[in-house]
Every structure is written in structure tokens, then in C-alpha cells.
């Protein structure tokens, strides 16, 4: 049977059903060497996949966000293959991201020698030079269990139990198998740029940035962030919950409520520690909270206020959103849209004048902002600060000293926060911090802003660009780093996110991302939201919070 393929621009080609995507690359109006995968009716597919029905096709190219994701996943898979060949009795563990790289360790070793890292790099280079085909295979559940047990992959094998699928999809290369999570490159020869760099007790698998796929960016270390990740990883190990399978096991054994309480108490303890640091520094007049989208800044500011009250302070929570300029003065981005994420969108002078007056004991009129009208207004609310009064301000630019140039450093305490989950799916598949926050955002946008999952997914790249410009470069300025991830949260968010993601159809460009997130969430058992405490950060996204927002 013949099928009709439609390309960008309206060109159509008739081919036989079952034709492999790699065989139709010459029909695209781009250099086929730059094509890493193809969108088939908005679902991203490997070049080794067969085409069975009429479809609209679009190439996924190098130098794009989707292309970079596929490149990174494939690089990780090749590293797993190399490690299994060289060290078959050791478990390679993927960790967090750091400086355009992923941190790796071995489960049974305190450290990894430089010689072993060099062996891994050499083996990866051999696999890449061979330009071997990466196959997708479907096997029975029973056979998948046998394969994973033979390869000594206990956490991956446990995941199969919770998915409960009769047919399991695996990636295969050089006799090594791993579960299919998302599309990979069809062959290893496309992996031109990478490096293994010794770091702490393990090493970093380094890869190119999406905007420059032909070279490795200069490594920028971040010890503060690394130490926070390390601390939370150790905490996860103490709780015996480091993977999705371990969390699912708690749900299965009805131990969820206790674990939720432990997670919540741990976060509250860390917020209390930050309050103690503020108190110990002395002279702090304003605590500035900043972090990427959906990191829980609003709830954290309220929790920090409670902890400061315990220490005898009188905190006042103010949002930087109140200091936006009128819309007629708001800068525009390259597309001509209002750019509310740049520092210049805020009335920095008004903010600093208010802060200076407050710190002198004077009274100010507290501004508010009407986003619908695009202008600032005043309700008559006033504020005066005495000796034990302290401001808590949350917003994008809190870590940037250009926000508060008139406030001396000794009067400021800056906190960076993000959802830095320590959970992995299994040994080889990490949970992206960005994915965690995107799922939070999808749920919140639906609950409180009437937006669809497709709407949120569509604007997410713009949000990430703003974070890279205005937040991440200033992480090192933080006096403290707070991880707001709840290790149980994805099991709760799944209940809300899955129906929203299923509403995204193959006719929408956002379908590929929605499909990927649905596949990701399928690894988690659901946890009833009734177990989530009223003051939890998760309530900021699902609703039902005891705090007033």
C-alpha cells in the first residue's frame, strides 16, 4: 500500500508503507546530515522508524532545543553501553546537570580514577567511530525482566512492575539494552562532540549547547549548587528513596503519608536554617528570593516569614511585580512583545527610593500593579519599618545587585531556589529539573489561569530563555540555596497533569512534548492530593493552600 507524505511548504511524495524515515531524508529541503530526527504528525520519531500512514513531516535539526535533547539522550546511552562493557559488575549512576554536563558516579565506588574515565572516553569514541545503528526493539515483559536482571539493572527492572505493560520497548546497541524513554539518534556516528571530565568523586559527561552544536562551551563551575545537589542525594539515600520505583514501592505499601510528612518537614527545616542564617548575619533589612518559574517562590516567602517570626522578627512580604513600569514604558523583545522579564521592565529607582526611606524609618505608600490595565496603582496601604521589621521580596531579579544598588550588601540576604529533584527514573535516566517545573506550571496554569497544557508548553521556551538571561547567571550571588522539590510531588501532579496533556492532539505542534511528558509520568503511581498538607509548596500549584496568594 502506498502512503502520501507532506513536507513543509506543501510538497507531497508518495512512498510505500513501511518505508524508513532515513530513506526519505533526500526529500527535505535541508542538508540531511543536520537532520537528527523527524516530526511525524508532530510526534518526534527516530530516523530508523517506519512510516505506515499518511503523515506531515518536519525535520528536527542540529542547533535546536529538540535536537539538543535527542543528542544528549543518545550520548548518555552510549556512555551506558561503554560502562557496561568495561565495568559489567558496577552500576553507573547519572546525577544532576552541571555546566552543560551530567554528573556520574558508580554505586559501588567512593571515587572513579582518571584512568577509568579515560577508558570510558576511549570506548565511547570507538562506539561513535563505528557508526553503529541504535535499534528499537519490542520484547515481552518476561524477556525484558530477564534482560535487565542479567545486565544487573535492578531499578530499571523494578520500573517494569509499575508500568505493567505486556510489551516493553527497549533501545539496543552492541548487545546492551535499556528502556525506551524518548527518541534517540538512529546511529552513533552523529555524536561528534562530547567530553568526560573528572569532577569531585565522579565525572561530568559534557555536551554542546543547543545554540552551538559543534563545540563544547567553557565549563562554568557552581560549587554551591553542586553541594546542594550532593546534600539532597545523600538525604534521598538515607530515606531509601532515590528512584521512581522506590517511590512507587512506598505507594504500594501504603507508606505515602509518612514520607510526605518527612519531605515537608525537611523543607521546613531548611527554610528555618535560612532564617537562622539571616539572624546570624545581623543587620539584614531585606531578604531577596529569586528562582526560575514554578520554583515555589511565593509559598517559600510565606514560609520564611513564619520562621522569621519564630526568631522575633516582624516580616513583610512584598512582590517585585508591584514595581513594574507602566505598559507604555515597558521594553519590547525581539518579536515586538512586551518583555516583562528584563530588569528594565521594573521601576528600579522607585523600588530603591522606597527601600532607602523604609530603612530610615519613614513611611511609604505600598504600590500594587494591575496587569490587565498595565499600570501601577495605590490602595492606601502604607508600611513603616522598625528595628525588628524585615522585608521579604520575591521576583526574577532578586539575585542581581543592579536591582538594589542603593541597598548596602550588609542589609541584604539573597536566596536562590529551584525544584532540584534528587529522584531518578532509574540508574541511567535522570529527572530533569526543567521537566519538574514545567509539569508544575502546566497544572498551575490550568488551575488558576485557565490555560491549556498546549498553551503552557508553547510559551515554555520563552520562559527558559528569560531564566538563562536573568536568573541563572546570578546563582553564585546567593547567600543560600533552597531546594523546593518534594520527592513525592510528581505522583500527585500526575493526577492533574495527565488529563491536561491528553488534550493536546497530533494536530498541535506541542503534541510531541505532551506525549513525552505523558510517557514520563507513566512511570509513577498516583498519590491522592488529600495527603498534601495545606501549607505545602505543592498547594501553590494544585490549589487548596492555607496561604493567601
Tab-separated table of C-alpha atoms in Angstrom, residues 6 25 38 74 99 146 157 166 168 182 215 218 222 245 318 323 337 359 367 405 416 426 443 453 473 496 501 526:
chain	number	residue	atom	x	y	z
A	6	UNK	CA	3.502	16.007	3.110
A	25	UNK	CA	15.678	12.344	4.007
A	38	UNK	CA	11.740	13.857	12.196
A	74	UNK	CA	21.914	9.354	22.877
A	99	UNK	CA	27.700	23.331	33.353
A	146	UNK	CA	15.317	-11.417	32.105
A	157	UNK	CA	13.726	-3.835	36.249
A	166	UNK	CA	2.840	-6.802	28.298
A	168	UNK	CA	8.239	-3.437	26.539
A	182	UNK	CA	12.248	9.178	24.335
A	215	UNK	CA	31.724	22.828	20.182
A	218	UNK	CA	33.531	26.801	28.501
A	222	UNK	CA	28.959	26.105	40.568
A	245	UNK	CA	10.458	2.646	41.586
A	318	UNK	CA	6.259	42.279	49.048
A	323	UNK	CA	7.145	47.714	40.824
A	337	UNK	CA	6.116	41.691	22.548
A	359	UNK	CA	15.344	51.697	56.249
A	367	UNK	CA	2.261	50.117	45.310
A	405	UNK	CA	22.118	49.319	44.035
A	416	UNK	CA	18.216	31.148	45.212
A	426	UNK	CA	16.398	4.608	37.343
A	443	UNK	CA	-1.013	22.275	36.500
A	453	UNK	CA	-1.309	22.342	28.518
A	473	UNK	CA	23.910	33.921	35.632
A	496	UNK	CA	-3.787	16.822	37.382
A	501	UNK	CA	-1.624	16.551	28.438
A	526	UNK	CA	-0.553	8.232	41.744
